[in-house]
Amino acid sequence: MTESIRRSGEYEYGTPQGTGTYDSPQGTYAQQQGHSAPVNPEWPPPPPYAPPTATDALPAPEPRGKRNRGPVALLAAVAIVAAAVGGATAYGFQELTGKDTVATAGTSTPVVPSSKKGDVAAIASAVTPSVVEINATLSNGSSTGSGVIVSSNGEIVTNNHVVSGAQSIKVRTSDGKSYTADVVGTDSSKDLALIKLQGASGLRAASLGSSSGVQVGDTVVAIGSPEGLTGTVTSGIVSALNRDVTVSTDESQGQGGDDQWPFQFGGRQFNGDTGSSTTTYKAIQTDASLNPGNSGGALIDASGNVIGINSAMYSSSQQSSSSSDAGSIGLGFAIPIDTVKADLAKLRAGHNS
């Protein structure tokens, strides 16, 4: 609705019927209904309504405290909805992978401060508490390997060949505590296994990153227990990606530890014969020093996130009678962490193959 306001002292109009006279200093003009032209053209007629003033052109100020908060309220509502969706997503992931599982990288505080990114000492300090030593008692001996804590209540990811055929499993954490563990699930086609510590709580779970963005030349750190030396740290780079590594799925092949764990790569066999029952997976190749006992340990990126589970390495001790020739030659492989995360729900469900 538009209102026209006439103020005191302004133009006076004719009668409501539109007829009458208008006095001016120079004469009287007649105003007739429906005719707006003046009798004497030297003086224009008054406008049909009072001209607006500067005050009239401005809208009346709103009462204090009554400002329209529509856009602000809308933004607040959007923020609340976004937070709710984010929380639901995180909850859904935890329900899928376990309530105590650490969120994937990008949804939590970085493991290593940005100022310490790539600092091996900082990475080692942050991640070592999340890596354990595994000792499996077998029917014909024992096997030593490593594992990565994925939940605070003691779920640990390792290689299948580390615990394959185990009659009992002992785990030692970085602070020296020992636990008995049970096998929850295994997947020989990916050389993965999930074990659970008995009576464990409050453990530091590793941050599982993403292997999809890993590039050749990236700095990596490996943490494990080679030869039973718990918490050993080595570093290097990613030397290749998507390497086809073939390993045995025969349970008996794993009984003997890393130094007797055969695999095929590039048309050659390492550490013995893999046998007729095998599986092939895409692996991250690294020159970080890996030795017997590193299997199942963590391969970590510059930000402190686990990007792979170390699984195979060439040990020249099998090809030489001299102990001085034994050890890493810079040819190691890790199962990409994206493969591990995709398999975790099945392992938790007790799948065994």
Short mmCIF file of C-alpha atoms in Angstrom, two decimals:
data_model
loop_
_atom_site.label_atom_id
_atom_site.label_comp_id
_atom_site.label_asym_id
_atom_site.label_seq_id
_atom_site.Cartn_x
_atom_site.Cartn_y
_atom_site.Cartn_z
CA MET A 1 0.00 0.00 0.00
CA THR A 2 1.37 3.40 -0.96
CA GLU A 3 0.43 6.51 0.96
CA SER A 4 0.65 10.13 -0.20
CA ILE A 5 1.19 12.59 2.63
CA ARG A 6 0.36 16.29 2.34
CA ARG A 7 1.98 18.61 4.84
CA SER A 8 0.70 21.89 6.26
CA GLY A 9 1.50 24.93 4.09
CA GLU A 10 1.93 22.97 0.89
CA TYR A 11 -0.25 23.07 -2.18
CA GLU A 12 -3.98 23.48 -1.68
CA TYR A 13 -6.23 21.61 -4.03
CA GLY A 14 -9.69 22.19 -5.29
CA THR A 15 -12.85 20.65 -4.05
CA PRO A 16 -13.10 16.90 -3.70
CA GLN A 17 -15.26 16.87 -6.83
CA GLY A 18 -12.38 18.22 -8.90
CA THR A 19 -13.96 21.68 -9.60
CA GLY A 20 -13.14 25.06 -8.09
CA THR A 21 -10.61 27.87 -8.30
CA TYR A 22 -6.97 28.36 -7.43
CA ASP A 23 -5.66 31.75 -6.41
CA SER A 24 -2.19 32.98 -7.26
CA PRO A 25 -0.44 36.32 -7.21
CA GLN A 26 -1.17 36.80 -10.93
CA GLY A 27 -4.71 35.62 -11.20
CA THR A 28 -7.23 32.98 -10.71
CA TYR A 29 -7.19 29.72 -12.60
CA ALA A 30 -10.09 27.45 -13.15
CA GLN A 31 -9.72 23.79 -12.50
CA GLN A 32 -12.21 21.47 -14.07
CA GLN A 33 -12.77 17.82 -13.51
CA GLY A 34 -10.81 15.68 -15.97
CA HIS A 35 -8.94 18.75 -17.43
CA SER A 36 -5.41 19.38 -16.13
CA ALA A 37 -4.26 22.12 -18.54
CA PRO A 38 -4.20 25.67 -17.00
CA VAL A 39 -6.17 28.56 -18.44
CA ASN A 40 -3.09 30.77 -18.48
CA PRO A 41 -0.10 28.66 -19.67
CA GLU A 42 2.39 31.07 -18.07
CA TRP A 43 1.77 29.40 -14.70
CA PRO A 44 1.75 25.59 -14.51
CA PRO A 45 -0.90 23.94 -12.40
CA PRO A 46 0.01 22.50 -9.03
CA PRO A 47 1.01 18.82 -9.09
CA PRO A 48 -1.75 16.27 -8.37
CA TYR A 49 0.05 15.32 -5.16
CA ALA A 50 2.63 16.79 -2.86
CA PRO A 51 6.26 16.20 -4.03
CA PRO A 52 8.17 13.83 -1.74
CA THR A 53 10.76 15.24 0.58
CA ALA A 54 14.15 13.69 1.48
CA THR A 55 12.63 12.54 4.72
CA ASP A 56 9.73 10.87 2.95
CA ALA A 57 12.08 8.98 0.59
CA LEU A 58 13.83 7.18 3.44
CA PRO A 59 12.14 4.17 5.03
CA ALA A 60 11.26 4.51 8.67
CA PRO A 61 13.95 2.95 10.88
CA GLU A 62 13.01 -0.34 12.45
CA PRO A 63 12.61 -0.39 16.21
CA ARG A 64 15.80 -1.27 18.02
CA GLY A 65 16.06 -4.97 18.66
CA LYS A 66 13.62 -5.83 15.83
CA ARG A 67 16.16 -6.16 13.03
CA ASN A 68 15.42 -8.80 10.46
CA ARG A 69 17.68 -11.74 11.27
CA GLY A 70 16.50 -13.98 8.47
CA PRO A 71 19.88 -14.45 6.68
CA VAL A 72 21.76 -14.90 9.94
CA ALA A 73 19.23 -17.40 11.18
CA LEU A 74 19.43 -19.25 7.86
CA LEU A 75 23.22 -19.46 8.04
CA ALA A 76 23.04 -20.71 11.61
CA ALA A 77 20.53 -23.36 10.59
CA VAL A 78 22.76 -24.49 7.71
CA ALA A 79 25.75 -24.73 10.06
CA ILE A 80 23.76 -26.83 12.51
CA VAL A 81 22.59 -29.17 9.75
CA ALA A 82 26.13 -29.49 8.39
CA ALA A 83 27.45 -30.35 11.83
CA ALA A 84 24.72 -32.91 12.28
CA VAL A 85 25.49 -34.52 8.93
CA GLY A 86 29.22 -34.59 9.73
CA GLY A 87 28.55 -36.18 13.08
CA ALA A 88 26.25 -38.74 11.51
CA THR A 89 28.90 -39.59 8.91
CA ALA A 90 31.56 -40.11 11.56
CA TYR A 91 29.15 -42.19 13.64
CA GLY A 92 28.27 -44.29 10.60
CA PHE A 93 31.93 -44.97 9.91
CA GLN A 94 32.54 -45.98 13.51
CA GLU A 95 29.55 -48.31 13.44
CA LEU A 96 30.92 -49.92 10.30
CA THR A 97 34.51 -50.25 11.44
CA GLY A 98 34.14 -50.33 15.23
CA LYS A 99 33.27 -47.71 17.79
CA ASP A 100 36.85 -47.37 18.97
CA THR A 101 38.37 -47.09 15.52
CA VAL A 102 40.31 -43.93 14.84
CA ALA A 103 38.77 -41.65 12.24
CA THR A 104 40.46 -41.57 8.87
CA ALA A 105 42.92 -38.81 8.07
CA GLY A 106 41.26 -35.53 7.29
CA THR A 107 38.52 -35.92 9.93
CA SER A 108 40.72 -35.55 12.99
CA THR A 109 43.65 -33.54 14.28
CA PRO A 110 46.81 -34.25 12.27
CA VAL A 111 49.02 -36.86 13.91
CA VAL A 112 52.13 -34.74 13.36
CA PRO A 113 51.97 -30.91 13.52
CA SER A 114 52.37 -29.24 10.12
CA SER A 115 55.65 -27.72 11.29
CA LYS A 116 56.96 -31.27 11.91
CA LYS A 117 55.67 -32.84 8.71
CA GLY A 118 58.26 -35.25 7.34
CA ASP A 119 60.27 -35.19 10.57
CA VAL A 120 61.12 -38.86 11.18
CA ALA A 121 61.66 -38.32 14.92
CA ALA A 122 58.23 -36.67 15.29
CA ILE A 123 56.52 -39.40 13.24
CA ALA A 124 58.23 -42.14 15.24
CA SER A 125 57.26 -40.55 18.55
CA ALA A 126 53.62 -40.22 17.49
CA VAL A 127 53.09 -43.62 15.85
CA THR A 128 55.36 -46.06 17.72
CA PRO A 129 52.78 -46.52 20.54
CA SER A 130 50.34 -47.80 17.88
CA VAL A 131 52.64 -50.58 16.62
CA VAL A 132 53.12 -53.89 18.46
CA GLU A 133 55.29 -56.98 18.34
CA ILE A 134 53.54 -60.31 17.70
CA ASN A 135 54.90 -63.70 18.68
CA ALA A 136 52.97 -66.73 17.47
CA THR A 137 53.61 -70.23 18.75
CA LEU A 138 53.33 -72.75 15.91
CA SER A 139 53.26 -76.53 15.80
CA ASN A 140 56.78 -76.54 14.39
CA GLY A 141 58.31 -73.47 16.01
CA SER A 142 57.44 -69.82 16.29
CA SER A 143 56.80 -66.76 14.13
CA THR A 144 57.63 -63.13 14.90
CA GLY A 145 55.95 -60.18 13.25
CA SER A 146 54.36 -56.82 13.89
CA GLY A 147 50.87 -55.36 14.04
CA VAL A 148 49.04 -52.02 13.97
CA ILE A 149 46.51 -51.07 16.65
CA VAL A 150 43.24 -49.97 15.03
CA SER A 151 41.06 -49.57 18.13
CA SER A 152 41.69 -48.56 21.72
CA ASN A 153 40.26 -51.84 23.03
CA GLY A 154 42.96 -53.93 21.36
CA GLU A 155 42.02 -54.72 17.76
CA ILE A 156 45.20 -55.20 15.73
CA VAL A 157 45.72 -55.60 11.99
CA THR A 158 48.63 -57.77 10.86
CA ASN A 159 49.57 -60.12 8.04
CA ASN A 160 47.85 -63.47 7.76
CA HIS A 161 51.18 -65.23 7.41
CA VAL A 162 52.32 -63.88 10.79
CA VAL A 163 49.55 -65.69 12.69
CA SER A 164 48.71 -68.48 10.25
CA GLY A 165 48.53 -71.81 12.07
CA ALA A 166 49.19 -70.21 15.44
CA GLN A 167 48.37 -72.25 18.54
CA SER A 168 48.79 -69.22 20.77
CA ILE A 169 49.62 -65.54 20.25
CA LYS A 170 51.47 -63.14 22.54
CA VAL A 171 51.59 -59.41 21.88
CA ARG A 172 53.91 -56.82 23.37
CA THR A 173 53.13 -53.11 23.16
CA SER A 174 55.69 -50.32 22.92
CA ASP A 175 55.51 -49.68 26.68
CA GLY A 176 56.53 -53.28 27.41
CA LYS A 177 53.13 -54.66 28.43
CA SER A 178 52.27 -58.19 27.29
CA TYR A 179 48.88 -59.52 26.25
CA THR A 180 47.39 -62.74 24.98
CA ALA A 181 45.56 -62.37 21.68
CA ASP A 182 42.94 -64.29 19.72
CA VAL A 183 42.46 -64.40 15.96
CA VAL A 184 39.21 -62.66 14.98
CA GLY A 185 39.32 -63.03 11.19
CA THR A 186 41.71 -63.77 8.34
CA ASP A 187 41.86 -63.13 4.61
CA SER A 188 44.65 -65.08 2.94
CA SER A 189 43.77 -63.58 -0.46
CA LYS A 190 45.02 -60.22 0.81
CA ASP A 191 47.44 -61.59 3.43
CA LEU A 192 45.53 -59.80 6.20
CA ALA A 193 44.41 -60.83 9.67
CA LEU A 194 42.69 -59.17 12.61
CA ILE A 195 43.54 -60.21 16.16
CA LYS A 196 42.12 -58.96 19.48
CA LEU A 197 43.99 -58.52 22.75
CA GLN A 198 42.43 -59.93 25.89
CA GLY A 199 41.66 -57.38 28.60
CA ALA A 200 43.14 -54.39 26.77
CA SER A 201 41.81 -50.84 26.96
CA GLY A 202 43.04 -47.30 26.49
CA LEU A 203 45.50 -48.20 23.73
CA ARG A 204 46.56 -45.60 21.20
CA ALA A 205 45.01 -46.49 17.85
CA ALA A 206 46.80 -45.48 14.67
CA SER A 207 45.37 -42.92 12.28
CA LEU A 208 44.53 -44.77 9.08
CA GLY A 209 45.21 -42.47 6.16
CA SER A 210 44.53 -42.98 2.47
CA SER A 211 46.75 -44.73 -0.04
CA SER A 212 44.94 -43.28 -3.06
CA GLY A 213 47.02 -40.09 -3.01
CA VAL A 214 50.39 -41.72 -2.46
CA GLN A 215 52.98 -40.81 -5.11
CA VAL A 216 56.34 -42.22 -6.11
CA GLY A 217 59.02 -40.32 -4.22
CA ASP A 218 56.90 -39.63 -1.14
CA THR A 219 58.75 -39.88 2.16
CA VAL A 220 57.69 -42.86 4.26
CA VAL A 221 58.58 -44.32 7.64
CA ALA A 222 58.37 -48.00 8.59
CA ILE A 223 57.89 -49.15 12.18
CA GLY A 224 58.01 -52.79 13.27
CA SER A 225 59.88 -55.46 15.20
CA PRO A 226 62.54 -56.93 12.92
CA GLU A 227 64.25 -59.87 14.61
CA GLY A 228 62.19 -59.13 17.72
CA LEU A 229 63.63 -55.62 18.12
CA THR A 230 60.39 -53.86 19.13
CA GLY A 231 59.76 -50.35 17.85
CA THR A 232 62.49 -50.28 15.20
CA VAL A 233 62.14 -47.26 12.90
CA THR A 234 63.45 -46.96 9.35
CA SER A 235 62.73 -44.41 6.63
CA GLY A 236 62.86 -44.11 2.87
CA ILE A 237 60.60 -43.27 -0.04
CA VAL A 238 57.85 -44.86 -2.09
CA SER A 239 59.85 -46.35 -4.96
CA ALA A 240 56.92 -47.69 -7.03
CA LEU A 241 53.17 -48.19 -6.94
CA ASN A 242 50.73 -50.93 -7.95
CA ARG A 243 53.32 -53.69 -7.93
CA ASP A 244 51.84 -57.13 -8.50
CA VAL A 245 53.00 -59.19 -5.53
CA THR A 246 52.07 -62.86 -5.43
CA VAL A 247 51.99 -64.70 -2.12
CA SER A 248 51.02 -68.16 -0.98
CA THR A 249 47.60 -68.89 0.49
CA ASP A 250 48.78 -72.22 1.87
CA GLU A 251 48.70 -72.03 5.66
CA SER A 252 51.81 -74.16 6.05
CA GLN A 253 53.85 -71.69 4.01
CA GLY A 254 53.52 -69.08 6.74
CA GLN A 255 54.82 -71.31 9.52
CA GLY A 256 58.32 -70.05 9.99
CA GLY A 257 57.98 -66.28 9.98
CA ASP A 258 59.12 -63.65 7.51
CA ASP A 259 62.44 -65.28 6.69
CA GLN A 260 60.52 -68.24 5.25
CA TRP A 261 57.63 -66.27 3.74
CA PRO A 262 57.93 -66.70 -0.05
CA PHE A 263 56.54 -64.28 -2.62
CA GLN A 264 56.75 -63.65 -6.34
CA PHE A 265 57.48 -60.34 -7.99
CA GLY A 266 58.50 -59.42 -11.52
CA GLY A 267 58.50 -63.04 -12.64
CA ARG A 268 60.92 -64.10 -9.92
CA GLN A 269 60.46 -65.97 -6.66
CA PHE A 270 61.91 -64.70 -3.39
CA ASN A 271 62.41 -66.50 -0.08
CA GLY A 272 61.51 -69.87 -1.55
CA ASP A 273 58.72 -71.47 -3.54
CA THR A 274 55.23 -70.00 -3.15
CA GLY A 275 53.62 -73.30 -4.09
CA SER A 276 50.58 -73.81 -6.29
CA SER A 277 48.01 -71.99 -4.13
CA THR A 278 48.69 -68.26 -4.52
CA THR A 279 47.03 -64.87 -4.63
CA THR A 280 48.17 -61.54 -6.12
CA TYR A 281 47.55 -58.04 -4.78
CA LYS A 282 48.65 -54.53 -5.73
CA ALA A 283 51.34 -53.28 -3.38
CA ILE A 284 53.25 -50.13 -2.51
CA GLN A 285 56.96 -50.63 -3.09
CA THR A 286 59.39 -48.94 -0.72
CA ASP A 287 63.12 -48.76 -0.17
CA ALA A 288 62.65 -48.23 3.58
CA SER A 289 64.61 -51.00 5.24
CA LEU A 290 62.36 -53.98 6.03
CA ASN A 291 63.66 -57.14 7.64
CA PRO A 292 62.18 -60.37 9.02
CA GLY A 293 59.75 -59.31 11.75
CA ASN A 294 58.59 -56.15 9.98
CA SER A 295 55.62 -57.95 8.41
CA GLY A 296 52.34 -56.57 9.71
CA GLY A 297 53.95 -53.30 10.79
CA ALA A 298 53.11 -49.79 9.67
CA LEU A 299 54.18 -47.87 6.59
CA ILE A 300 53.55 -44.22 7.45
CA ASP A 301 53.37 -41.01 5.43
CA ALA A 302 54.98 -37.66 6.25
CA SER A 303 51.93 -36.57 8.28
CA GLY A 304 51.97 -39.61 10.55
CA ASN A 305 49.09 -41.50 8.92
CA VAL A 306 49.36 -45.20 8.17
CA ILE A 307 49.21 -45.73 4.40
CA GLY A 308 50.17 -49.41 4.25
CA ILE A 309 50.75 -52.66 6.15
CA ASN A 310 54.24 -53.99 5.45
CA SER A 311 53.91 -57.50 4.07
CA ALA A 312 56.83 -58.77 2.01
CA MET A 313 60.54 -58.12 1.72
CA TYR A 314 63.42 -59.83 0.05
CA SER A 315 65.83 -61.43 2.49
CA SER A 316 69.17 -62.32 0.96
CA SER A 317 69.94 -64.64 3.90
CA GLN A 318 68.03 -67.35 2.06
CA GLN A 319 70.40 -67.10 -0.86
CA SER A 320 73.66 -66.90 1.04
CA SER A 321 75.49 -68.92 3.68
CA SER A 322 77.11 -65.79 5.05
CA SER A 323 75.18 -64.01 7.79
CA SER A 324 76.88 -60.77 6.77
CA ASP A 325 74.89 -60.85 3.54
CA ALA A 326 71.57 -61.12 5.33
CA GLY A 327 69.18 -58.18 5.64
CA SER A 328 67.26 -55.65 3.59
CA ILE A 329 68.32 -54.76 0.07
CA GLY A 330 65.73 -51.99 -0.31
CA LEU A 331 63.00 -54.14 -1.86
CA GLY A 332 59.92 -54.14 0.35
CA PHE A 333 56.18 -54.12 -0.22
CA ALA A 334 53.15 -52.96 1.73
CA ILE A 335 49.44 -53.64 1.36
CA PRO A 336 47.71 -50.27 0.64
CA ILE A 337 45.70 -49.06 3.62
CA ASP A 338 42.61 -48.52 1.44
CA THR A 339 42.62 -52.27 0.81
CA VAL A 340 42.88 -52.88 4.55
CA LYS A 341 39.99 -50.53 5.40
CA ALA A 342 37.79 -52.13 2.76
CA ASP A 343 38.48 -55.57 4.30
CA LEU A 344 38.16 -54.56 7.95
CA ALA A 345 34.41 -55.10 8.35
CA LYS A 346 34.71 -58.63 6.97
CA LEU A 347 37.59 -59.42 9.32
CA ARG A 348 35.63 -58.07 12.29
CA ALA A 349 32.72 -60.31 11.33
CA GLY A 350 34.96 -63.35 11.83
CA HIS A 351 35.62 -64.18 8.19
CA ASN A 352 38.36 -66.76 7.77
CA SER A 353 39.91 -67.84 4.50
#
